[in-house]
XYZ file of N, CA and C in Angstrom:
540
model
N 34.371 89.733 81.829
C 35.640 90.389 81.559
C 36.678 89.333 81.190
N 37.482 89.651 80.214
C 38.534 88.743 79.771
C 39.550 88.533 80.896
N 40.034 87.314 81.038
C 41.047 87.037 82.052
C 42.429 87.367 81.510
N 43.198 88.103 82.294
C 44.559 88.474 81.924
C 45.505 87.896 82.961
N 46.748 87.665 82.574
C 47.692 87.064 83.513
C 48.151 88.032 84.595
N 47.677 89.262 84.556
C 48.065 90.227 85.573
C 46.832 90.964 86.051
N 46.940 91.556 87.198
C 45.857 92.327 87.788
C 46.212 93.804 87.643
N 45.301 94.592 87.084
C 45.606 95.998 86.856
C 45.934 96.739 88.150
N 45.525 96.202 89.291
C 45.842 96.860 90.563
C 47.350 96.875 90.812
N 48.066 95.911 90.240
C 49.506 95.844 90.452
C 50.299 96.463 89.306
N 49.607 96.963 88.314
C 50.278 97.490 87.129
C 51.221 98.629 87.448
N 50.860 99.436 88.423
C 51.614 100.649 88.674
C 52.556 100.520 89.863
N 52.794 99.279 90.324
C 53.758 99.102 91.404
C 55.111 99.601 90.936
N 55.732 100.405 91.756
C 57.043 100.919 91.401
C 57.819 101.061 92.695
N 58.961 100.422 92.769
C 59.723 100.457 94.009
C 61.173 100.806 93.719
N 61.708 101.686 94.522
C 63.144 101.931 94.528
C 63.565 101.862 95.980
N 64.815 102.147 96.218
C 65.286 102.126 97.596
C 64.597 103.189 98.441
N 64.165 104.274 97.812
C 63.691 105.419 98.576
C 62.177 105.495 98.763
N 61.427 104.924 97.854
C 59.984 105.035 97.998
C 59.276 103.949 97.217
N 58.024 103.793 97.537
C 57.195 102.814 96.842
C 55.899 103.504 96.460
N 55.462 103.289 95.221
C 54.191 103.845 94.763
C 53.334 102.683 94.317
N 52.173 102.563 94.881
C 51.237 101.532 94.454
C 49.916 102.205 94.123
N 49.212 101.619 93.192
C 47.914 102.172 92.831
C 47.060 102.238 94.096
N 46.388 103.340 94.278
C 45.633 103.541 95.511
C 44.356 102.718 95.497
N 43.873 102.420 96.694
C 42.595 101.716 96.805
C 41.486 102.534 96.154
N 41.577 103.858 96.303
C 40.563 104.723 95.695
C 40.511 104.509 94.189
N 41.672 104.543 93.539
C 41.709 104.375 92.092
C 41.265 102.965 91.700
N 41.701 101.966 92.459
C 41.281 100.589 92.170
C 39.762 100.463 92.270
N 39.178 101.088 93.288
C 37.718 101.049 93.437
C 37.026 101.764 92.283
N 37.591 102.888 91.843
C 37.016 103.608 90.701
C 37.083 102.756 89.438
N 38.188 102.065 89.229
C 38.310 101.186 88.067
C 37.300 100.046 88.136
N 37.070 99.538 89.338
C 36.096 98.456 89.505
C 34.673 98.893 89.153
N 34.384 100.189 89.237
C 33.049 100.697 88.922
C 32.790 100.757 87.420
N 33.822 100.668 86.631
C 33.656 100.747 85.176
C 32.944 99.508 84.654
N 32.173 99.697 83.613
C 31.496 98.575 82.964
C 32.533 97.708 82.253
N 32.207 96.416 82.099
C 33.156 95.478 81.503
C 33.708 95.913 80.148
N 32.901 96.420 79.221
C 33.491 96.823 77.933
C 34.536 97.933 78.108
N 34.289 98.835 79.055
C 35.241 99.923 79.299
C 36.504 99.363 79.944
N 36.326 98.476 80.920
C 37.492 97.838 81.553
C 38.300 97.064 80.522
N 37.609 96.333 79.647
C 38.304 95.574 78.596
C 39.095 96.503 77.686
N 38.468 97.607 77.277
C 39.144 98.551 76.389
C 40.332 99.194 77.101
N 40.138 99.594 78.348
C 41.225 100.183 79.127
C 42.377 99.191 79.261
N 42.058 97.936 79.447
C 43.075 96.896 79.540
C 43.869 96.796 78.244
N 43.185 96.864 77.115
C 43.864 96.819 75.814
C 44.793 98.020 75.664
N 44.316 99.201 76.065
C 45.137 100.412 75.972
C 46.370 100.282 76.859
N 46.172 99.810 78.076
C 47.297 99.652 79.005
C 48.272 98.605 78.478
N 47.754 97.481 77.986
C 48.632 96.456 77.399
C 49.428 97.033 76.229
N 48.764 97.826 75.394
C 49.440 98.434 74.250
C 50.551 99.362 74.680
N 50.283 100.171 75.698
C 51.295 101.111 76.191
C 52.471 100.354 76.793
N 52.187 99.326 77.561
C 53.263 98.543 78.166
C 54.068 97.834 77.085
N 53.398 97.270 76.093
C 54.110 96.614 74.984
C 54.984 97.605 74.237
N 54.451 98.802 73.986
C 55.218 99.845 73.303
C 56.469 100.197 74.104
N 56.318 100.339 75.410
C 57.469 100.649 76.258
C 58.493 99.520 76.235
N 58.013 98.286 76.392
C 58.938 97.153 76.461
C 59.631 96.925 75.130
N 58.853 96.793 74.060
C 59.448 96.439 72.768
C 60.051 97.635 72.044
N 59.562 98.835 72.325
C 60.107 100.015 71.670
C 61.327 100.579 72.361
N 61.388 100.413 73.676
C 62.456 101.062 74.430
C 63.162 100.146 75.431
N 62.398 99.583 76.358
C 63.005 98.940 77.525
C 63.905 97.770 77.182
N 63.545 96.984 76.171
C 64.388 95.833 75.841
C 65.686 96.257 75.158
N 65.795 97.530 74.783
C 67.032 98.041 74.189
C 67.953 98.657 75.236
N 67.409 98.962 76.394
C 68.205 99.568 77.464
C 69.218 98.567 77.997
N 70.347 99.090 78.451
C 71.399 98.220 78.969
C 71.443 98.167 80.488
N 70.599 98.940 81.160
C 70.646 98.949 82.621
C 69.290 99.371 83.187
N 69.052 99.042 84.448
C 67.807 99.474 85.097
C 67.679 100.998 85.171
N 68.805 101.722 85.318
C 68.681 103.184 85.389
C 68.204 103.751 84.052
N 68.663 103.174 82.959
C 68.168 103.606 81.645
C 66.682 103.305 81.525
N 66.267 102.128 81.971
C 64.855 101.753 81.886
C 63.977 102.697 82.702
N 64.412 103.023 83.916
C 63.632 103.943 84.749
C 63.501 105.305 84.080
N 64.615 105.815 83.550
C 64.571 107.133 82.920
C 63.712 107.116 81.659
N 63.798 106.065 80.877
C 62.988 105.967 79.654
C 61.494 105.942 79.991
N 61.112 105.210 81.018
C 59.701 105.176 81.424
C 59.244 106.578 81.836
N 60.063 107.255 82.639
C 59.708 108.607 83.084
C 59.679 109.581 81.907
N 60.634 109.461 80.992
C 60.643 110.326 79.803
C 59.414 110.087 78.945
N 59.058 108.839 78.768
C 57.868 108.532 77.975
C 56.633 109.174 78.596
N 56.585 109.201 79.908
C 55.463 109.826 80.609
C 55.369 111.317 80.265
N 56.524 112.007 80.224
C 56.528 113.456 80.010
C 56.556 113.880 78.547
N 57.220 113.119 77.681
C 57.376 113.575 76.291
C 56.860 112.572 75.264
N 56.345 111.443 75.722
C 55.942 110.374 74.813
C 54.864 110.738 73.810
N 54.025 111.696 74.139
C 52.938 112.080 73.229
C 53.231 113.356 72.451
N 54.436 113.870 72.574
C 54.805 115.103 71.870
C 55.180 114.756 70.435
N 54.421 115.223 69.446
C 54.703 114.846 68.053
C 56.006 115.420 67.510
N 56.552 116.430 68.185
C 57.800 117.043 67.722
C 59.027 116.498 68.438
N 58.849 115.419 69.172
C 59.966 114.813 69.902
C 60.034 113.335 69.543
N 61.228 112.893 69.184
C 61.455 111.495 68.801
C 62.621 110.970 69.623
N 62.406 109.881 70.345
C 63.416 109.331 71.247
C 63.905 107.988 70.717
N 65.222 107.820 70.703
C 65.831 106.550 70.308
C 66.732 106.092 71.450
N 66.572 104.839 71.853
C 67.387 104.256 72.917
C 68.545 103.494 72.286
N 69.732 103.629 72.867
C 70.955 102.980 72.378
C 71.175 103.306 70.898
N 71.237 104.583 70.631
C 71.389 105.075 69.265
C 72.868 105.166 68.898
N 73.207 104.708 67.701
C 74.567 104.883 67.182
C 74.620 106.174 66.398
N 75.543 107.031 66.777
C 75.720 108.308 66.098
C 77.049 108.259 65.362
N 76.977 108.392 64.054
C 78.180 108.362 63.224
C 78.638 109.792 62.976
N 79.842 110.094 63.449
C 80.452 111.388 63.201
C 81.549 111.197 62.164
N 82.209 112.281 61.814
C 83.210 112.209 60.755
C 84.331 111.213 61.076
N 84.829 111.239 62.313
C 85.983 110.402 62.660
C 85.680 109.322 63.695
N 84.430 109.215 64.115
C 84.108 108.234 65.156
C 82.619 107.906 65.125
N 82.301 106.764 65.694
C 80.908 106.365 65.894
C 80.720 106.145 67.386
N 79.681 106.755 67.927
C 79.403 106.634 69.353
C 78.001 106.072 69.554
N 77.897 105.183 70.522
C 76.574 104.712 70.923
C 76.200 105.466 72.190
N 75.010 106.063 72.163
C 74.556 106.858 73.305
C 73.361 106.169 73.948
N 73.173 106.425 75.234
C 72.069 105.787 75.954
C 70.719 106.188 75.354
N 70.494 107.494 75.240
C 69.226 108.001 74.714
C 69.532 109.210 73.837
N 68.921 109.254 72.674
C 69.040 110.426 71.809
C 67.634 110.935 71.517
N 67.452 112.228 71.711
C 66.153 112.845 71.464
C 66.306 113.843 70.321
N 65.434 113.715 69.334
C 65.392 114.650 68.208
C 64.192 115.561 68.408
N 64.419 116.871 68.295
C 63.383 117.858 68.563
C 63.132 118.654 67.288
N 61.919 118.592 66.796
C 61.561 119.291 65.566
C 60.754 118.379 64.662
N 60.709 118.719 63.395
C 59.930 117.942 62.429
C 60.760 116.740 61.964
N 60.923 115.774 62.837
C 61.822 114.640 62.599
C 61.342 113.741 61.464
N 60.061 113.733 61.176
C 59.568 112.889 60.081
C 59.930 113.476 58.717
N 60.009 114.787 58.637
C 60.347 115.453 57.376
C 61.851 115.499 57.139
N 62.596 115.934 58.176
C 64.030 116.113 58.001
C 64.733 116.010 59.348
N 65.111 114.814 59.710
C 65.721 114.591 61.023
C 67.055 115.320 61.152
N 67.742 115.553 60.037
C 69.033 116.251 60.071
C 68.883 117.692 60.547
N 67.725 118.282 60.333
C 67.485 119.673 60.739
C 67.004 119.789 62.187
N 66.743 118.675 62.827
C 66.251 118.694 64.207
C 67.353 119.104 65.173
N 66.928 119.649 66.298
C 67.856 119.852 67.409
C 68.021 118.483 68.054
N 69.221 118.251 68.604
C 69.538 116.908 69.088
C 70.038 116.969 70.529
N 69.512 116.071 71.338
C 69.903 115.983 72.740
C 70.320 114.554 73.051
N 71.528 114.403 73.575
C 72.022 113.104 74.025
C 71.878 113.062 75.539
N 71.295 111.983 76.034
C 71.105 111.790 77.469
C 71.889 110.555 77.873
N 72.790 110.732 78.810
C 73.601 109.623 79.299
C 73.223 109.296 80.735
N 73.071 108.018 81.005
C 72.773 107.503 82.340
C 74.064 106.888 82.863
N 74.714 107.593 83.753
C 76.049 107.192 84.188
C 76.005 106.331 85.442
N 75.989 105.035 85.230
C 76.090 104.100 86.340
C 77.539 104.001 86.786
N 77.745 103.762 88.039
C 79.096 103.714 88.606
C 79.967 102.656 87.927
N 79.379 101.562 87.497
C 80.159 100.459 86.932
C 80.788 100.778 85.583
N 80.218 101.730 84.842
C 80.673 101.926 83.469
C 81.283 103.293 83.184
N 81.216 104.223 84.104
C 81.667 105.578 83.785
C 82.716 106.061 84.775
N 83.785 106.564 84.218
C 84.838 107.260 84.943
C 85.419 106.449 86.095
N 85.590 105.154 85.877
C 86.263 104.332 86.882
C 87.771 104.525 86.803
N 88.253 104.823 85.606
C 89.690 105.043 85.418
C 89.887 106.385 84.720
N 91.124 106.874 84.759
C 91.440 108.125 84.061
C 91.175 107.986 82.568
N 91.497 106.819 82.029
C 91.300 106.586 80.594
C 89.819 106.644 80.222
N 88.981 106.024 81.049
C 87.534 106.071 80.798
C 87.026 107.503 80.866
N 87.475 108.238 81.871
C 87.050 109.629 82.028
C 87.477 110.450 80.817
N 88.702 110.240 80.348
C 89.190 110.970 79.174
C 88.360 110.625 77.938
N 88.079 109.332 77.745
C 87.263 108.907 76.596
C 85.865 109.528 76.651
N 85.252 109.501 77.841
C 83.908 110.062 77.996
C 83.889 111.562 77.701
N 84.884 112.287 78.199
C 84.939 113.741 77.974
C 85.185 114.047 76.500
N 86.061 113.289 75.856
C 86.342 113.474 74.424
C 85.072 113.206 73.610
N 84.391 112.163 73.960
C 83.143 111.803 73.287
C 82.125 112.934 73.404
N 81.966 113.485 74.611
C 81.050 114.607 74.808
C 81.445 115.795 73.936
N 82.739 116.115 73.909
C 83.201 117.242 73.090
C 82.915 117.001 71.612
N 83.168 115.779 71.152
C 82.898 115.445 69.743
C 81.411 115.592 69.411
N 80.555 115.107 70.302
C 79.107 115.202 70.078
C 78.645 116.660 70.079
N 79.164 117.446 71.011
C 78.802 118.866 71.083
C 79.253 119.584 69.815
N 80.466 119.289 69.375
C 80.979 119.902 68.145
C 80.104 119.541 66.936
N 79.510 118.357 66.960
C 78.646 117.904 65.858
C 77.207 118.423 65.984
N 76.940 119.240 67.007
C 75.616 119.849 67.122
C 74.680 119.208 68.133
N 75.174 118.264 68.896
C 74.356 117.619 69.922
C 74.542 118.353 71.244
N 73.468 118.483 71.993
C 73.589 118.916 73.373
C 73.672 117.631 74.192
N 74.499 117.622 75.219
C 74.726 116.404 76.000
C 74.411 116.693 77.463
N 73.651 115.788 78.078
C 73.325 115.903 79.497
C 73.552 114.538 80.146
N 74.096 114.557 81.358
C 74.392 113.329 82.105
C 73.597 113.306 83.405
N 73.138 112.120 83.769
C 72.530 111.883 85.073
C 73.237 110.701 85.707
N 73.480 110.787 86.995
C 74.077 109.650 87.692
C 72.989 108.619 87.981
N 73.428 107.393 88.186
C 72.486 106.348 88.569
C 71.770 106.699 89.856
N 72.484 107.320 90.789
C 71.878 107.711 92.067
C 70.758 108.719 91.867
N 70.968 109.694 90.973
C 69.917 110.680 90.681
C 68.683 109.998 90.100
N 68.921 109.098 89.163
C 67.802 108.429 88.488
C 67.050 107.528 89.457
N 67.775 106.734 90.251
C 67.104 105.859 91.219
C 66.325 106.668 92.253
N 66.887 107.808 92.668
C 66.227 108.619 93.693
C 64.909 109.189 93.190
N 64.887 109.665 91.935
C 63.658 110.267 91.411
C 63.721 110.360 89.890
N 63.334 109.290 89.187
C 63.384 109.323 87.723
C 62.488 110.404 87.123
N 61.374 110.714 87.788
C 60.487 111.754 87.267
C 61.131 113.136 87.351
N 61.900 113.388 88.389
C 62.600 114.676 88.504
C 63.596 114.824 87.358
N 64.337 113.773 87.068
C 65.290 113.798 85.950
C 64.553 114.033 84.633
N 63.441 113.348 84.444
C 62.672 113.486 83.202
C 62.078 114.884 83.070
N 61.633 115.472 84.180
C 61.120 116.847 84.122
C 62.222 117.813 83.712
N 63.418 117.595 84.237
C 64.559 118.435 83.868
C 64.844 118.318 82.368
N 64.774 117.104 81.853
C 64.988 116.880 80.417
C 63.870 117.535 79.612
N 62.629 117.360 80.046
C 61.496 117.991 79.357
C 61.664 119.504 79.304
N 62.088 120.095 80.424
C 62.288 121.547 80.458
C 63.408 121.967 79.514
N 64.468 121.178 79.449
C 65.568 121.470 78.526
C 65.094 121.362 77.074
N 64.316 120.336 76.776
C 63.759 120.175 75.423
C 62.922 121.398 75.050
N 62.107 121.869 75.974
C 61.273 123.044 75.701
C 62.115 124.288 75.446
N 63.250 124.415 76.133
C 64.156 125.547 75.891
C 64.864 125.418 74.548
N 65.084 124.199 74.101
C 65.794 123.971 72.839
C 64.913 124.235 71.617
N 63.620 124.256 71.786
C 62.702 124.411 70.637
C 62.920 125.738 69.932
């Protein structure tokens, strides 16, 4: 078996303040039973998925809460051919340009992205959102402008995302399914 700088047993370590998930001994033992060519191929697939996440999404995120939500979203909607996700997307409107944390296009985005339904997802960390009245006013105005331009807007607090990124992603997936 090819030597890799990481052990697949630690690939799925995930820790937040509230819980820790580690690959189970059962699953590790099952992986160990695979023949070397299968393990090698699985390793390539896992490396590819991790590279796609890092270079396609995670390195564009501006905070850990965005990264957690993007990983969870990729888990739920990453293989849906009618859903296209862009991280840190600039949206140009008639009188303003806004950068959003995550923008999801729903529909035949390869043919005509303008005809897609659009969902903006904001990850509101305490440090950057609504610390002052002016910030709150700007954020609310921005939401109204995006809604007027045809975007649906949803916000999650950093606390919600840290507590359970998969719950947030399931909520988004369910909203996407309703928007279809």
